[in-house]
mmCIF file of N, CA and C in Angstrom:
data_model
loop_
_atom_site.group_PDB
_atom_site.id
_atom_site.type_symbol
_atom_site.label_atom_id
_atom_site.label_comp_id
_atom_site.label_asym_id
_atom_site.label_seq_id
_atom_site.Cartn_x
_atom_site.Cartn_y
_atom_site.Cartn_z
ATOM 1 N N MET A 456 -19.766 34.769 -35.788
ATOM 2 C CA MET A 456 -18.833 34.000 -35.262
ATOM 3 C C MET A 456 -19.557 32.963 -34.114
ATOM 4 N N ALA A 457 -19.325 31.963 -33.588
ATOM 5 C CA ALA A 457 -19.559 31.322 -32.555
ATOM 6 C C ALA A 457 -19.247 31.553 -31.535
ATOM 7 N N PRO A 458 -19.959 31.775 -30.058
ATOM 8 C CA PRO A 458 -19.084 32.218 -29.018
ATOM 9 C C PRO A 458 -18.100 30.847 -28.668
ATOM 10 N N VAL A 459 -17.284 30.648 -27.736
ATOM 11 C CA VAL A 459 -16.218 29.978 -27.595
ATOM 12 C C VAL A 459 -16.673 29.381 -26.563
ATOM 13 N N ALA A 460 -16.584 27.983 -26.075
ATOM 14 C CA ALA A 460 -17.179 27.337 -24.807
ATOM 15 C C ALA A 460 -15.770 27.124 -23.956
ATOM 16 N N THR A 461 -15.715 28.098 -22.839
ATOM 17 C CA THR A 461 -14.685 27.847 -21.902
ATOM 18 C C THR A 461 -14.791 26.386 -21.039
ATOM 19 N N VAL A 462 -13.725 25.925 -20.670
ATOM 20 C CA VAL A 462 -13.784 24.669 -19.957
ATOM 21 C C VAL A 462 -12.949 25.142 -18.731
ATOM 22 N N ALA A 463 -14.144 24.520 -18.052
ATOM 23 C CA ALA A 463 -13.504 24.690 -16.253
ATOM 24 C C ALA A 463 -12.526 23.817 -16.229
ATOM 25 N N PRO A 464 -11.413 24.954 -15.035
ATOM 26 C CA PRO A 464 -10.377 23.757 -14.830
ATOM 27 C C PRO A 464 -10.691 22.586 -13.907
ATOM 28 N N PRO A 465 -10.056 21.929 -13.897
ATOM 29 C CA PRO A 465 -10.215 20.683 -13.038
ATOM 30 C C PRO A 465 -10.561 20.625 -11.170
ATOM 31 N N ALA A 466 -10.996 20.293 -10.909
ATOM 32 C CA ALA A 466 -11.472 20.549 -9.853
ATOM 33 C C ALA A 466 -10.473 20.151 -8.945
ATOM 34 N N SER A 467 -9.819 20.793 -7.976
ATOM 35 C CA SER A 467 -8.613 19.915 -7.183
ATOM 36 C C SER A 467 -9.013 19.502 -5.962
ATOM 37 N N VAL A 468 -8.511 18.111 -5.678
ATOM 38 C CA VAL A 468 -8.567 17.247 -4.948
ATOM 39 C C VAL A 468 -8.750 17.796 -3.587
ATOM 40 N N PRO A 469 -9.982 17.488 -2.944
ATOM 41 C CA PRO A 469 -9.968 18.582 -1.654
ATOM 42 C C PRO A 469 -9.125 17.679 -0.591
ATOM 43 N N ALA A 470 -8.431 18.631 0.459
ATOM 44 C CA ALA A 470 -7.785 17.561 1.355
ATOM 45 C C ALA A 470 -8.631 16.789 2.104
ATOM 46 N N GLN A 471 -7.931 15.471 2.896
ATOM 47 C CA GLN A 471 -8.734 14.755 3.686
ATOM 48 C C GLN A 471 -7.927 14.590 4.839
ATOM 49 N N PRO A 472 -7.426 15.772 5.800
ATOM 50 C CA PRO A 472 -6.825 15.303 6.991
ATOM 51 C C PRO A 472 -7.310 14.272 7.950
ATOM 52 N N ARG A 473 -8.851 14.612 8.146
ATOM 53 C CA ARG A 473 -9.331 13.194 9.092
ATOM 54 C C ARG A 473 -9.375 11.919 8.245
ATOM 55 N N ASN A 474 -9.252 11.807 7.217
ATOM 56 C CA ASN A 474 -9.005 10.678 6.723
ATOM 57 C C ASN A 474 -7.871 9.443 7.173
ATOM 58 N N PRO A 475 -7.871 8.468 7.576
ATOM 59 C CA PRO A 475 -6.368 8.113 7.905
ATOM 60 C C PRO A 475 -6.107 7.392 6.822
ATOM 61 N N LEU A 476 -6.634 6.620 6.196
ATOM 62 C CA LEU A 476 -6.418 6.091 4.525
ATOM 63 C C LEU A 476 -5.900 6.777 3.673
ATOM 64 N N HIS A 477 -6.400 8.043 3.655
ATOM 65 C CA HIS A 477 -5.765 8.989 2.253
ATOM 66 C C HIS A 477 -4.270 8.950 2.216
ATOM 67 N N GLY A 478 -4.032 8.455 0.812
ATOM 68 C CA GLY A 478 -2.728 8.598 0.952
ATOM 69 C C GLY A 478 -2.070 6.945 0.425
ATOM 70 N N LEU A 479 -3.100 6.121 1.298
ATOM 71 C CA LEU A 479 -2.425 4.999 1.246
ATOM 72 C C LEU A 479 -2.985 3.923 0.348
ATOM 73 N N THR A 480 -2.373 3.005 -0.454
ATOM 74 C CA THR A 480 -2.754 2.287 -1.395
ATOM 75 C C THR A 480 -3.223 0.821 -0.688
ATOM 76 N N LEU A 481 -3.946 0.041 -1.357
ATOM 77 C CA LEU A 481 -4.328 -0.842 -1.486
ATOM 78 C C LEU A 481 -3.674 -1.800 -1.039
ATOM 79 N N GLU A 482 -2.134 -2.172 -1.566
ATOM 80 C CA GLU A 482 -0.945 -3.018 -1.635
ATOM 81 C C GLU A 482 -0.356 -2.754 -0.116
ATOM 82 N N ALA A 483 -0.259 -1.026 -0.127
ATOM 83 C CA ALA A 483 0.295 -0.869 1.282
ATOM 84 C C ALA A 483 -0.539 -1.368 2.658
ATOM 85 N N ILE A 484 -1.758 -1.186 2.296
ATOM 86 C CA ILE A 484 -2.352 -1.730 3.605
ATOM 87 C C ILE A 484 -2.543 -3.171 3.653
ATOM 88 N N VAL A 485 -2.477 -4.102 2.660
ATOM 89 C CA VAL A 485 -2.404 -5.347 2.460
ATOM 90 C C VAL A 485 -0.845 -5.929 3.284
ATOM 91 N N THR A 486 0.022 -5.204 2.363
ATOM 92 C CA THR A 486 1.456 -5.789 2.956
ATOM 93 C C THR A 486 1.577 -5.345 4.804
ATOM 94 N N ALA A 487 1.082 -4.174 5.008
ATOM 95 C CA ALA A 487 0.803 -4.056 6.656
ATOM 96 C C ALA A 487 0.342 -5.149 7.311
ATOM 97 N N LEU A 488 -1.001 -5.344 7.052
ATOM 98 C CA LEU A 488 -1.730 -6.548 7.611
ATOM 99 C C LEU A 488 -0.910 -7.967 7.353
ATOM 100 N N VAL A 489 -0.385 -8.026 6.274
ATOM 101 C CA VAL A 489 0.331 -9.713 6.168
ATOM 102 C C VAL A 489 1.663 -9.556 7.513
ATOM 103 N N ALA A 490 2.245 -8.569 7.441
ATOM 104 C CA ALA A 490 3.443 -8.364 8.016
ATOM 105 C C ALA A 490 3.089 -8.313 9.529
ATOM 106 N N HIS A 491 1.597 -7.682 9.989
ATOM 107 C CA HIS A 491 1.356 -7.976 11.162
ATOM 108 C C HIS A 491 0.732 -9.459 11.944
ATOM 109 N N TYR A 492 -0.193 -9.501 11.019
ATOM 110 C CA TYR A 492 -1.016 -11.053 11.227
ATOM 111 C C TYR A 492 -0.933 -11.925 10.599
ATOM 112 N N GLY A 493 -0.001 -12.006 9.447
ATOM 113 C CA GLY A 493 0.247 -13.202 8.362
ATOM 114 C C GLY A 493 -0.953 -13.936 7.996
ATOM 115 N N TRP A 494 -0.642 -14.551 6.687
ATOM 116 C CA TRP A 494 -1.946 -14.965 5.918
ATOM 117 C C TRP A 494 -2.725 -15.873 6.892
ATOM 118 N N THR A 495 -2.190 -16.701 7.309
ATOM 119 C CA THR A 495 -3.230 -17.392 7.923
ATOM 120 C C THR A 495 -4.513 -16.827 9.261
ATOM 121 N N GLU A 496 -3.703 -15.560 9.805
ATOM 122 C CA GLU A 496 -4.607 -15.212 10.867
ATOM 123 C C GLU A 496 -5.318 -13.918 9.839
ATOM 124 N N LEU A 497 -4.490 -13.693 9.022
ATOM 125 C CA LEU A 497 -5.723 -12.561 8.039
ATOM 126 C C LEU A 497 -6.792 -13.527 7.664
ATOM 127 N N GLY A 498 -6.614 -14.895 7.149
ATOM 128 C CA GLY A 498 -7.807 -15.791 6.822
ATOM 129 C C GLY A 498 -8.813 -15.660 8.057
ATOM 130 N N ARG A 499 -8.488 -15.732 9.056
ATOM 131 C CA ARG A 499 -9.366 -16.131 10.090
ATOM 132 C C ARG A 499 -10.149 -14.683 10.297
ATOM 133 N N ASN A 500 -9.514 -13.661 10.223
ATOM 134 C CA ASN A 500 -10.111 -12.533 10.702
ATOM 135 C C ASN A 500 -10.964 -12.179 9.361
ATOM 136 N N ILE A 501 -10.621 -11.846 8.044
ATOM 137 C CA ILE A 501 -11.294 -11.759 7.284
ATOM 138 C C ILE A 501 -11.274 -13.406 5.976
ATOM 139 N N PRO A 502 -12.550 -14.190 6.599
ATOM 140 C CA PRO A 502 -12.511 -15.576 5.714
ATOM 141 C C PRO A 502 -12.924 -15.199 3.967
ATOM 142 N N VAL A 503 -11.944 -14.976 3.201
ATOM 143 C CA VAL A 503 -12.269 -15.047 1.902
ATOM 144 C C VAL A 503 -10.677 -15.657 1.491
ATOM 145 N N ARG A 504 -11.472 -16.578 0.358
ATOM 146 C CA ARG A 504 -10.576 -17.331 -0.519
ATOM 147 C C ARG A 504 -8.850 -16.763 -0.887
ATOM 148 N N CYS A 505 -8.793 -15.768 -1.097
ATOM 149 C CA CYS A 505 -7.532 -15.200 -1.693
ATOM 150 C C CYS A 505 -6.493 -14.660 -0.456
ATOM 151 N N PHE A 506 -7.304 -15.225 0.707
ATOM 152 C CA PHE A 506 -6.300 -15.021 2.117
ATOM 153 C C PHE A 506 -5.911 -16.275 2.750
ATOM 154 N N THR A 507 -7.203 -17.321 2.554
ATOM 155 C CA THR A 507 -7.012 -18.522 2.885
ATOM 156 C C THR A 507 -6.814 -19.743 1.866
ATOM 157 N N ALA A 508 -6.962 -19.734 0.796
ATOM 158 C CA ALA A 508 -6.447 -21.177 -0.188
ATOM 159 C C ALA A 508 -5.477 -20.154 -0.956
ATOM 160 N N ASP A 509 -4.021 -21.007 -0.902
ATOM 161 C CA ASP A 509 -2.796 -20.422 -1.667
ATOM 162 C C ASP A 509 -2.906 -18.756 -1.819
ATOM 163 N N PRO A 510 -2.616 -18.183 -0.603
ATOM 164 C CA PRO A 510 -2.534 -16.399 -0.532
ATOM 165 C C PRO A 510 -1.626 -15.928 -1.673
ATOM 166 N N SER A 511 -1.828 -15.012 -1.920
ATOM 167 C CA SER A 511 -0.648 -14.362 -3.016
ATOM 168 C C SER A 511 -1.024 -12.758 -2.711
ATOM 169 N N MET A 512 -0.037 -11.896 -2.866
ATOM 170 C CA MET A 512 -0.062 -10.458 -3.226
ATOM 171 C C MET A 512 -1.020 -10.131 -4.293
ATOM 172 N N ALA A 513 -0.722 -10.698 -5.397
ATOM 173 C CA ALA A 513 -1.158 -10.439 -6.725
ATOM 174 C C ALA A 513 -3.327 -10.860 -6.708
ATOM 175 N N SER A 514 -3.045 -12.071 -6.088
ATOM 176 C CA SER A 514 -4.126 -12.520 -5.934
ATOM 177 C C SER A 514 -5.202 -11.683 -5.288
ATOM 178 N N SER A 515 -4.582 -11.438 -4.284
ATOM 179 C CA SER A 515 -5.696 -10.826 -2.940
ATOM 180 C C SER A 515 -5.602 -9.106 -4.012
ATOM 181 N N LEU A 516 -4.882 -8.463 -3.719
ATOM 182 C CA LEU A 516 -5.235 -7.153 -4.665
ATOM 183 C C LEU A 516 -6.025 -7.422 -5.921
ATOM 184 N N LYS A 517 -6.145 -7.939 -6.291
ATOM 185 C CA LYS A 517 -7.064 -8.030 -7.807
ATOM 186 C C LYS A 517 -8.511 -8.695 -7.150
ATOM 187 N N PHE A 518 -8.441 -9.464 -6.329
ATOM 188 C CA PHE A 518 -9.936 -9.417 -5.549
ATOM 189 C C PHE A 518 -10.402 -8.522 -5.148
ATOM 190 N N LEU A 519 -9.681 -7.788 -4.125
ATOM 191 C CA LEU A 519 -10.014 -6.346 -3.319
ATOM 192 C C LEU A 519 -10.639 -5.423 -4.233
ATOM 193 N N ARG A 520 -9.795 -5.399 -5.554
ATOM 194 C CA ARG A 520 -10.173 -4.259 -6.175
ATOM 195 C C ARG A 520 -11.103 -4.423 -6.915
ATOM 196 N N LYS A 521 -11.916 -5.479 -7.483
ATOM 197 C CA LYS A 521 -13.018 -5.666 -7.863
ATOM 198 C C LYS A 521 -14.311 -6.099 -6.851
ATOM 199 N N THR A 522 -13.939 -6.138 -5.220
ATOM 200 C CA THR A 522 -14.955 -6.536 -4.334
ATOM 201 C C THR A 522 -15.101 -5.412 -3.443
ATOM 202 N N PRO A 523 -15.939 -4.300 -3.345
ATOM 203 C CA PRO A 523 -16.158 -3.463 -2.321
ATOM 204 C C PRO A 523 -16.266 -4.212 -1.013
ATOM 205 N N TRP A 524 -17.357 -4.734 -0.848
ATOM 206 C CA TRP A 524 -17.647 -5.270 0.236
ATOM 207 C C TRP A 524 -16.130 -5.915 1.372
ATOM 208 N N ALA A 525 -15.514 -6.657 0.193
ATOM 209 C CA ALA A 525 -14.100 -7.067 0.951
ATOM 210 C C ALA A 525 -12.935 -6.063 1.123
ATOM 211 N N ARG A 526 -13.383 -5.379 0.352
ATOM 212 C CA ARG A 526 -11.969 -4.185 0.410
ATOM 213 C C ARG A 526 -12.875 -3.179 1.986
ATOM 214 N N GLU A 527 -13.704 -3.310 2.258
ATOM 215 C CA GLU A 527 -13.984 -2.435 3.145
ATOM 216 C C GLU A 527 -13.709 -2.956 4.671
ATOM 217 N N LYS A 528 -13.944 -4.508 4.558
ATOM 218 C CA LYS A 528 -13.538 -4.967 5.759
ATOM 219 C C LYS A 528 -11.919 -5.365 6.088
ATOM 220 N N VAL A 529 -11.229 -5.413 4.833
ATOM 221 C CA VAL A 529 -9.487 -4.912 5.230
ATOM 222 C C VAL A 529 -9.363 -4.012 5.562
ATOM 223 N N GLU A 530 -9.858 -2.824 5.069
ATOM 224 C CA GLU A 530 -9.519 -1.565 5.416
ATOM 225 C C GLU A 530 -9.745 -0.904 6.854
ATOM 226 N N GLY A 531 -11.264 -1.549 7.363
ATOM 227 C CA GLY A 531 -11.778 -1.763 8.922
ATOM 228 C C GLY A 531 -10.548 -2.620 9.562
ATOM 229 N N LEU A 532 -10.046 -3.572 8.866
ATOM 230 C CA LEU A 532 -8.794 -4.305 10.073
ATOM 231 C C LEU A 532 -7.754 -3.644 10.196
ATOM 232 N N TYR A 533 -7.374 -3.005 9.311
ATOM 233 C CA TYR A 533 -5.912 -2.053 9.306
ATOM 234 C C TYR A 533 -6.310 -1.007 9.896
ATOM 235 N N LEU A 534 -7.598 -0.443 10.023
ATOM 236 C CA LEU A 534 -7.951 0.611 11.099
ATOM 237 C C LEU A 534 -7.668 -0.133 12.013
ATOM 238 N N TYR A 535 -8.556 -0.831 12.931
ATOM 239 C CA TYR A 535 -8.430 -1.874 14.086
ATOM 240 C C TYR A 535 -6.816 -2.178 14.513
ATOM 241 N N MET A 536 -6.103 -2.628 13.486
ATOM 242 C CA MET A 536 -4.567 -2.516 14.128
ATOM 243 C C MET A 536 -4.179 -1.025 14.305
ATOM 244 N N GLN A 537 -4.494 -0.396 13.296
ATOM 245 C CA GLN A 537 -3.935 0.962 13.574
ATOM 246 C C GLN A 537 -4.129 1.534 15.202
ATOM 247 N N ARG A 538 -5.178 1.260 15.500
ATOM 248 C CA ARG A 538 -5.656 1.887 16.856
ATOM 249 C C ARG A 538 -5.254 0.960 18.053
ATOM 250 N N GLN A 539 -5.036 -0.222 17.775
ATOM 251 C CA GLN A 539 -4.336 -1.048 18.438
ATOM 252 C C GLN A 539 -3.012 -0.813 18.812
ATOM 253 N N GLN A 540 -2.326 -0.163 17.500
ATOM 254 C CA GLN A 540 -0.899 -0.491 17.971
ATOM 255 C C GLN A 540 -0.829 1.067 18.504
ATOM 256 N N ARG A 541 -1.939 2.383 18.447
ATOM 257 C CA ARG A 541 -1.586 3.327 19.209
ATOM 258 C C ARG A 541 -2.048 3.030 20.706
ATOM 259 N N ARG A 542 -2.648 2.145 21.342
ATOM 260 C CA ARG A 542 -3.052 2.108 22.411
ATOM 261 C C ARG A 542 -1.898 0.956 23.398
ATOM 262 N N ALA A 543 -1.320 0.487 22.746
ATOM 263 C CA ALA A 543 -0.515 -0.538 23.119
ATOM 264 C C ALA A 543 0.477 0.264 24.287
ATOM 265 N N PRO A 544 0.492 -0.338 25.439
ATOM 266 C CA PRO A 544 1.835 0.486 26.400
ATOM 267 C C PRO A 544 2.932 0.748 25.674
ATOM 268 N N SER A 545 3.454 1.921 25.519
ATOM 269 C CA SER A 545 4.982 2.106 25.419
ATOM 270 C C SER A 545 5.620 2.061 26.439
ATOM 271 N N ALA A 546 6.500 1.425 25.770
ATOM 272 C CA ALA A 546 8.018 1.243 26.835
ATOM 273 C C ALA A 546 8.307 2.405 28.120
ATOM 274 N N ARG A 547 7.756 3.057 29.234
ATOM 275 C CA ARG A 547 7.741 3.731 30.042
ATOM 276 C C ARG A 547 8.908 3.259 31.218
ATOM 277 N N PRO A 548 9.792 4.578 31.399
ATOM 278 C CA PRO A 548 10.267 3.835 32.719
ATOM 279 C C PRO A 548 9.839 4.345 33.747
ATOM 280 N N ALA A 549 10.066 3.384 34.867
ATOM 281 C CA ALA A 549 9.400 2.818 36.123
ATOM 282 C C ALA A 549 9.718 3.940 36.921
ATOM 283 N N ARG A 550 8.562 4.651 37.836
ATOM 284 C CA ARG A 550 9.066 5.540 38.942
ATOM 285 C C ARG A 550 9.509 5.165 40.077
#
């Protein structure tokens, strides 16, 4: 009899509690950036054609999925936007 090969169970995905992008889709990130900045300002911050020349969600996602350096810039701008929103002074009652 030939020995039976055992297959190791797939490794579980490690939790990423310190990764602020964990669980976010690229579409959710781009949607949030467009809602906050608009296409024009987004194109000024990240000068790529998918944001400056006839921008659309579909063309932007297609380009960003194929272009790692552009995706990194988009993720970086998203993290910057999140930090700025957390730092914004909240409406506190006057003393």
